[in-house]
């Protein structure tokens, strides 16, 4: 319909009837209010029909299973003998979140359970909400020079953009918990500290300490493919 | 315990004050409060939502009906904020003026048949059997105020509710509230005219303004008043339609909610909060119940159960006799059911139609409803004249 020709209006066009066309100027037939427009009867009847149908369906038929509600990519196809209510009653019923759902942060652990973060300050730098506070300290270990003494995220200020996760060079911060920020009574309680973030974390699967300067030799063949794909200069530009 | 006899019970129960308390607190208030919940739940169902369904007392949930208790508690304990600039006396008076007339107007509604306490266990034969005359003393009439001008009384009293909105707007000392109050009074005055005229045809057909009489007789004396075809909706269908539209406009609810227009155009109770606001709110819902009661009584046979005469069900001459108490219980239940269904229908309309513009509202009232009701009076009168001259 969007491409309906200027000169030849299709016969089943919904809009006003076109009487004549002069270039871009069209003479159309204007609809004068009819008796049914003045009394509102026809429209009222139609409207009540629609709402009544919805009411009857939702009142008499059982609800769809919670698992079928709120599926990613829209509601499932209409099921026979089920009503159309989409509401998910949250704490009791839950929908599956998409894999990339950004939930509460967590800090990943090293093999010995220590914090993986090297306090590189990438995430507080990139964070648009300035809600990450890191105070670094020296580890005294020559391999890993720094770690956070204080690592705080104010979940009330966080805009859940996920940039901190993107920025982190060593898989230390993640948002894949699938949890929401908890409701709290005091604003201060919404600040997650190093311990609470770490408690949610697990051992990271990324190789500890990196692969070293000769990583090309050690890297698994498959891992190289996506990397070269992402870093390959695009010829289109 | 010899004072506890039907005579004394009847003295108490047949007292208008008792009946009013019973009606107001037994039927009207509960129904109106439940409507506040029903409105939200029903609109949710019409819009593919669930609506309020969580209020509960321990495990008792009742699909969320208890929300109305939570609402009432909230409203009572909310801060009753009175802005400094208002006219205090009138500000306090306005919600009462909105609420009281509706409750008073309920006096004319017959919500059940006349109860004969001595005959409760017996079948009440319409033609008494030989030798046993029924004891019809100490009767209790389930109507508070029986006067020949019943429906006129209703119009007169309900007009006072008009002052509620207008005074609320004026006393609030707020431009928007004042404009809302003016919108309210102009709308109510416009629609009261056609509301009264729309019922005129039924007066002509039924021959009485007394709701109890209309209920007890129907429009055609040849048939039992319990026959649904003898109820006034049949000869007065256009009148019913006109009255319904005008009455919905009287309740100031969508699609006629220009006086309030809560979220955007700001209505007359913008300065009200807490229980005072709650009174306006409740008055609105009681008006819904009241309009439903009037339509039930005038057009749908009031407390009459289809084919249930005072001695039992009667189909095509055969009688399934029922004792008096069963008949009374069923008739009171039927009144409640009819009122409830009509309330439901009003909610359905309210959540279907978008709001009218002020000019559309006025032209609908003055240019369509008023002439149509006048024309309908003429047609009814002519029809009655023709029937009367034909039937002698
Ligand atoms: S998700 Fe965004 S806003 Fe939240 S902490 Fe990370 S970078 Fe900051
Ligand atoms: S979490 Fe990652 S990005 Fe943030 S400071 Fe630690 S190592 Fe750097």
PDB file of N, CA and C and ligand atoms in Angstrom, chain A residues 106-108 110 115-126 132 134 146-148 151 153 163-174, ligand 2:
ATOM      1  N   UNK A 106      29.207  -9.513  38.678  1.00  0.00           N
ATOM      2  CA  UNK A 106      29.989 -10.374  39.555  1.00  0.00           C
ATOM      3  C   UNK A 106      31.456 -10.255  39.167  1.00  0.00           C
ATOM      4  N   UNK A 107      32.321 -10.571  40.118  1.00  0.00           N
ATOM      5  CA  UNK A 107      33.755 -10.551  39.835  1.00  0.00           C
ATOM      6  C   UNK A 107      34.235 -11.992  39.760  1.00  0.00           C
ATOM      7  N   UNK A 108      34.994 -12.300  38.733  1.00  0.00           N
ATOM      8  CA  UNK A 108      35.443 -13.676  38.543  1.00  0.00           C
ATOM      9  C   UNK A 108      36.682 -13.942  39.412  1.00  0.00           C
ATOM     10  N   UNK A 110      40.343 -16.113  40.395  1.00  0.00           N
ATOM     11  CA  UNK A 110      41.487 -16.876  39.872  1.00  0.00           C
ATOM     12  C   UNK A 110      41.381 -18.325  40.324  1.00  0.00           C
ATOM     13  N   UNK A 115      40.711 -12.493  43.605  1.00  0.00           N
ATOM     14  CA  UNK A 115      40.019 -11.707  42.593  1.00  0.00           C
ATOM     15  C   UNK A 115      40.854 -11.649  41.315  1.00  0.00           C
ATOM     16  N   UNK A 116      40.181 -11.750  40.187  1.00  0.00           N
ATOM     17  CA  UNK A 116      40.880 -11.795  38.909  1.00  0.00           C
ATOM     18  C   UNK A 116      41.258 -10.415  38.414  1.00  0.00           C
ATOM     19  N   UNK A 117      40.527  -9.442  38.915  1.00  0.00           N
ATOM     20  CA  UNK A 117      40.706  -8.068  38.448  1.00  0.00           C
ATOM     21  C   UNK A 117      42.141  -7.610  38.717  1.00  0.00           C
ATOM     22  N   UNK A 118      42.718  -6.904  37.750  1.00  0.00           N
ATOM     23  CA  UNK A 118      44.074  -6.391  37.938  1.00  0.00           C
ATOM     24  C   UNK A 118      44.068  -4.889  38.168  1.00  0.00           C
ATOM     25  N   UNK A 119      42.878  -4.345  38.470  1.00  0.00           N
ATOM     26  CA  UNK A 119      42.743  -2.913  38.751  1.00  0.00           C
ATOM     27  C   UNK A 119      43.349  -2.069  37.646  1.00  0.00           C
ATOM     28  N   UNK A 120      43.030  -2.426  36.413  1.00  0.00           N
ATOM     29  CA  UNK A 120      43.569  -1.672  35.277  1.00  0.00           C
ATOM     30  C   UNK A 120      42.811  -0.380  35.060  1.00  0.00           C
ATOM     31  N   UNK A 121      41.685  -0.235  35.720  1.00  0.00           N
ATOM     32  CA  UNK A 121      40.869   0.987  35.658  1.00  0.00           C
ATOM     33  C   UNK A 121      40.159   1.177  34.327  1.00  0.00           C
ATOM     34  N   UNK A 122      40.116   0.153  33.518  1.00  0.00           N
ATOM     35  CA  UNK A 122      39.385   0.298  32.256  1.00  0.00           C
ATOM     36  C   UNK A 122      37.893   0.487  32.517  1.00  0.00           C
ATOM     37  N   UNK A 123      37.347  -0.343  33.433  1.00  0.00           N
ATOM     38  CA  UNK A 123      35.894  -0.274  33.593  1.00  0.00           C
ATOM     39  C   UNK A 123      35.424   1.025  34.241  1.00  0.00           C
ATOM     40  N   UNK A 124      36.064   1.538  35.315  1.00  0.00           N
ATOM     41  CA  UNK A 124      35.591   2.831  35.829  1.00  0.00           C
ATOM     42  C   UNK A 124      35.752   3.940  34.815  1.00  0.00           C
ATOM     43  N   UNK A 125      36.730   3.784  33.918  1.00  0.00           N
ATOM     44  CA  UNK A 125      36.938   4.821  32.914  1.00  0.00           C
ATOM     45  C   UNK A 125      35.807   4.827  31.890  1.00  0.00           C
ATOM     46  N   UNK A 126      35.406   3.646  31.490  1.00  0.00           N
ATOM     47  CA  UNK A 126      34.409   3.581  30.428  1.00  0.00           C
ATOM     48  C   UNK A 126      32.994   3.751  30.979  1.00  0.00           C
ATOM     49  N   UNK A 132      31.493   2.822  39.243  1.00  0.00           N
ATOM     50  CA  UNK A 132      32.472   1.850  39.718  1.00  0.00           C
ATOM     51  C   UNK A 132      33.585   2.589  40.441  1.00  0.00           C
ATOM     52  N   UNK A 134      37.207   1.962  42.258  1.00  0.00           N
ATOM     53  CA  UNK A 134      38.268   0.987  42.491  1.00  0.00           C
ATOM     54  C   UNK A 134      39.434   1.691  43.157  1.00  0.00           C
ATOM     55  N   UNK A 146      48.880  -5.613  40.310  1.00  0.00           N
ATOM     56  CA  UNK A 146      47.875  -4.861  41.074  1.00  0.00           C
ATOM     57  C   UNK A 146      46.631  -5.715  41.266  1.00  0.00           C
ATOM     58  N   UNK A 147      45.889  -5.327  42.268  1.00  0.00           N
ATOM     59  CA  UNK A 147      44.554  -5.891  42.454  1.00  0.00           C
ATOM     60  C   UNK A 147      43.732  -4.820  43.169  1.00  0.00           C
ATOM     61  N   UNK A 148      42.433  -4.924  43.132  1.00  0.00           N
ATOM     62  CA  UNK A 148      41.624  -3.896  43.803  1.00  0.00           C
ATOM     63  C   UNK A 148      41.586  -4.154  45.298  1.00  0.00           C
ATOM     64  N   UNK A 151      36.568  -2.498  45.605  1.00  0.00           N
ATOM     65  CA  UNK A 151      35.890  -2.571  44.310  1.00  0.00           C
ATOM     66  C   UNK A 151      34.407  -2.430  44.592  1.00  0.00           C
ATOM     67  N   UNK A 153      30.504  -1.203  43.215  1.00  0.00           N
ATOM     68  CA  UNK A 153      29.601  -0.801  42.130  1.00  0.00           C
ATOM     69  C   UNK A 153      28.287  -0.364  42.758  1.00  0.00           C
ATOM     70  N   UNK A 163      29.099  -1.913  29.395  1.00  0.00           N
ATOM     71  CA  UNK A 163      30.379  -1.465  28.839  1.00  0.00           C
ATOM     72  C   UNK A 163      31.550  -1.925  29.690  1.00  0.00           C
ATOM     73  N   UNK A 164      31.329  -2.060  31.007  1.00  0.00           N
ATOM     74  CA  UNK A 164      32.421  -2.495  31.869  1.00  0.00           C
ATOM     75  C   UNK A 164      32.876  -3.899  31.479  1.00  0.00           C
ATOM     76  N   UNK A 165      31.918  -4.740  31.148  1.00  0.00           N
ATOM     77  CA  UNK A 165      32.261  -6.102  30.760  1.00  0.00           C
ATOM     78  C   UNK A 165      33.048  -6.085  29.449  1.00  0.00           C
ATOM     79  N   UNK A 166      32.587  -5.226  28.537  1.00  0.00           N
ATOM     80  CA  UNK A 166      33.286  -5.126  27.257  1.00  0.00           C
ATOM     81  C   UNK A 166      34.715  -4.636  27.452  1.00  0.00           C
ATOM     82  N   UNK A 167      34.858  -3.706  28.403  1.00  0.00           N
ATOM     83  CA  UNK A 167      36.164  -3.061  28.554  1.00  0.00           C
ATOM     84  C   UNK A 167      37.188  -3.953  29.234  1.00  0.00           C
ATOM     85  N   UNK A 168      36.723  -4.868  30.053  1.00  0.00           N
ATOM     86  CA  UNK A 168      37.649  -5.629  30.886  1.00  0.00           C
ATOM     87  C   UNK A 168      38.559  -6.505  30.031  1.00  0.00           C
ATOM     88  N   UNK A 169      39.876  -6.340  30.175  1.00  0.00           N
ATOM     89  CA  UNK A 169      40.796  -7.118  29.347  1.00  0.00           C
ATOM     90  C   UNK A 169      41.012  -8.530  29.867  1.00  0.00           C
ATOM     91  N   UNK A 170      40.561  -8.849  31.079  1.00  0.00           N
ATOM     92  CA  UNK A 170      40.926 -10.166  31.603  1.00  0.00           C
ATOM     93  C   UNK A 170      39.755 -10.929  32.199  1.00  0.00           C
ATOM     94  N   UNK A 171      38.555 -10.738  31.639  1.00  0.00           N
ATOM     95  CA  UNK A 171      37.390 -11.515  32.058  1.00  0.00           C
ATOM     96  C   UNK A 171      37.215 -11.480  33.566  1.00  0.00           C
ATOM     97  N   UNK A 172      37.418 -10.283  34.149  1.00  0.00           N
ATOM     98  CA  UNK A 172      37.294 -10.193  35.592  1.00  0.00           C
ATOM     99  C   UNK A 172      35.892  -9.771  36.015  1.00  0.00           C
ATOM    100  N   UNK A 173      35.230  -9.016  35.203  1.00  0.00           N
ATOM    101  CA  UNK A 173      33.895  -8.551  35.576  1.00  0.00           C
ATOM    102  C   UNK A 173      32.899  -9.077  34.550  1.00  0.00           C
ATOM    103  N   UNK A 174      31.794  -9.580  35.054  1.00  0.00           N
ATOM    104  CA  UNK A 174      30.781 -10.129  34.157  1.00  0.00           C
ATOM    105  C   UNK A 174      29.405  -9.702  34.643  1.00  0.00           C
TER     106      UNK A 174
HETATM  107  S1  LIG C   2      37.287  -5.391  36.411  1.00  0.00           S
HETATM  108 FE1  LIG C   2      38.431  -5.642  34.553  1.00  0.00          FE
HETATM  109  S2  LIG C   2      38.339  -3.629  33.571  1.00  0.00           S
HETATM  110 FE2  LIG C   2      37.702  -3.327  35.688  1.00  0.00          FE
HETATM  111  S3  LIG C   2      39.553  -2.743  36.700  1.00  0.00           S
HETATM  112 FE3  LIG C   2      39.354  -4.934  36.961  1.00  0.00          FE
HETATM  113  S4  LIG C   2      40.545  -5.793  35.272  1.00  0.00           S
HETATM  114 FE4  LIG C   2      40.205  -3.630  34.781  1.00  0.00          FE
END
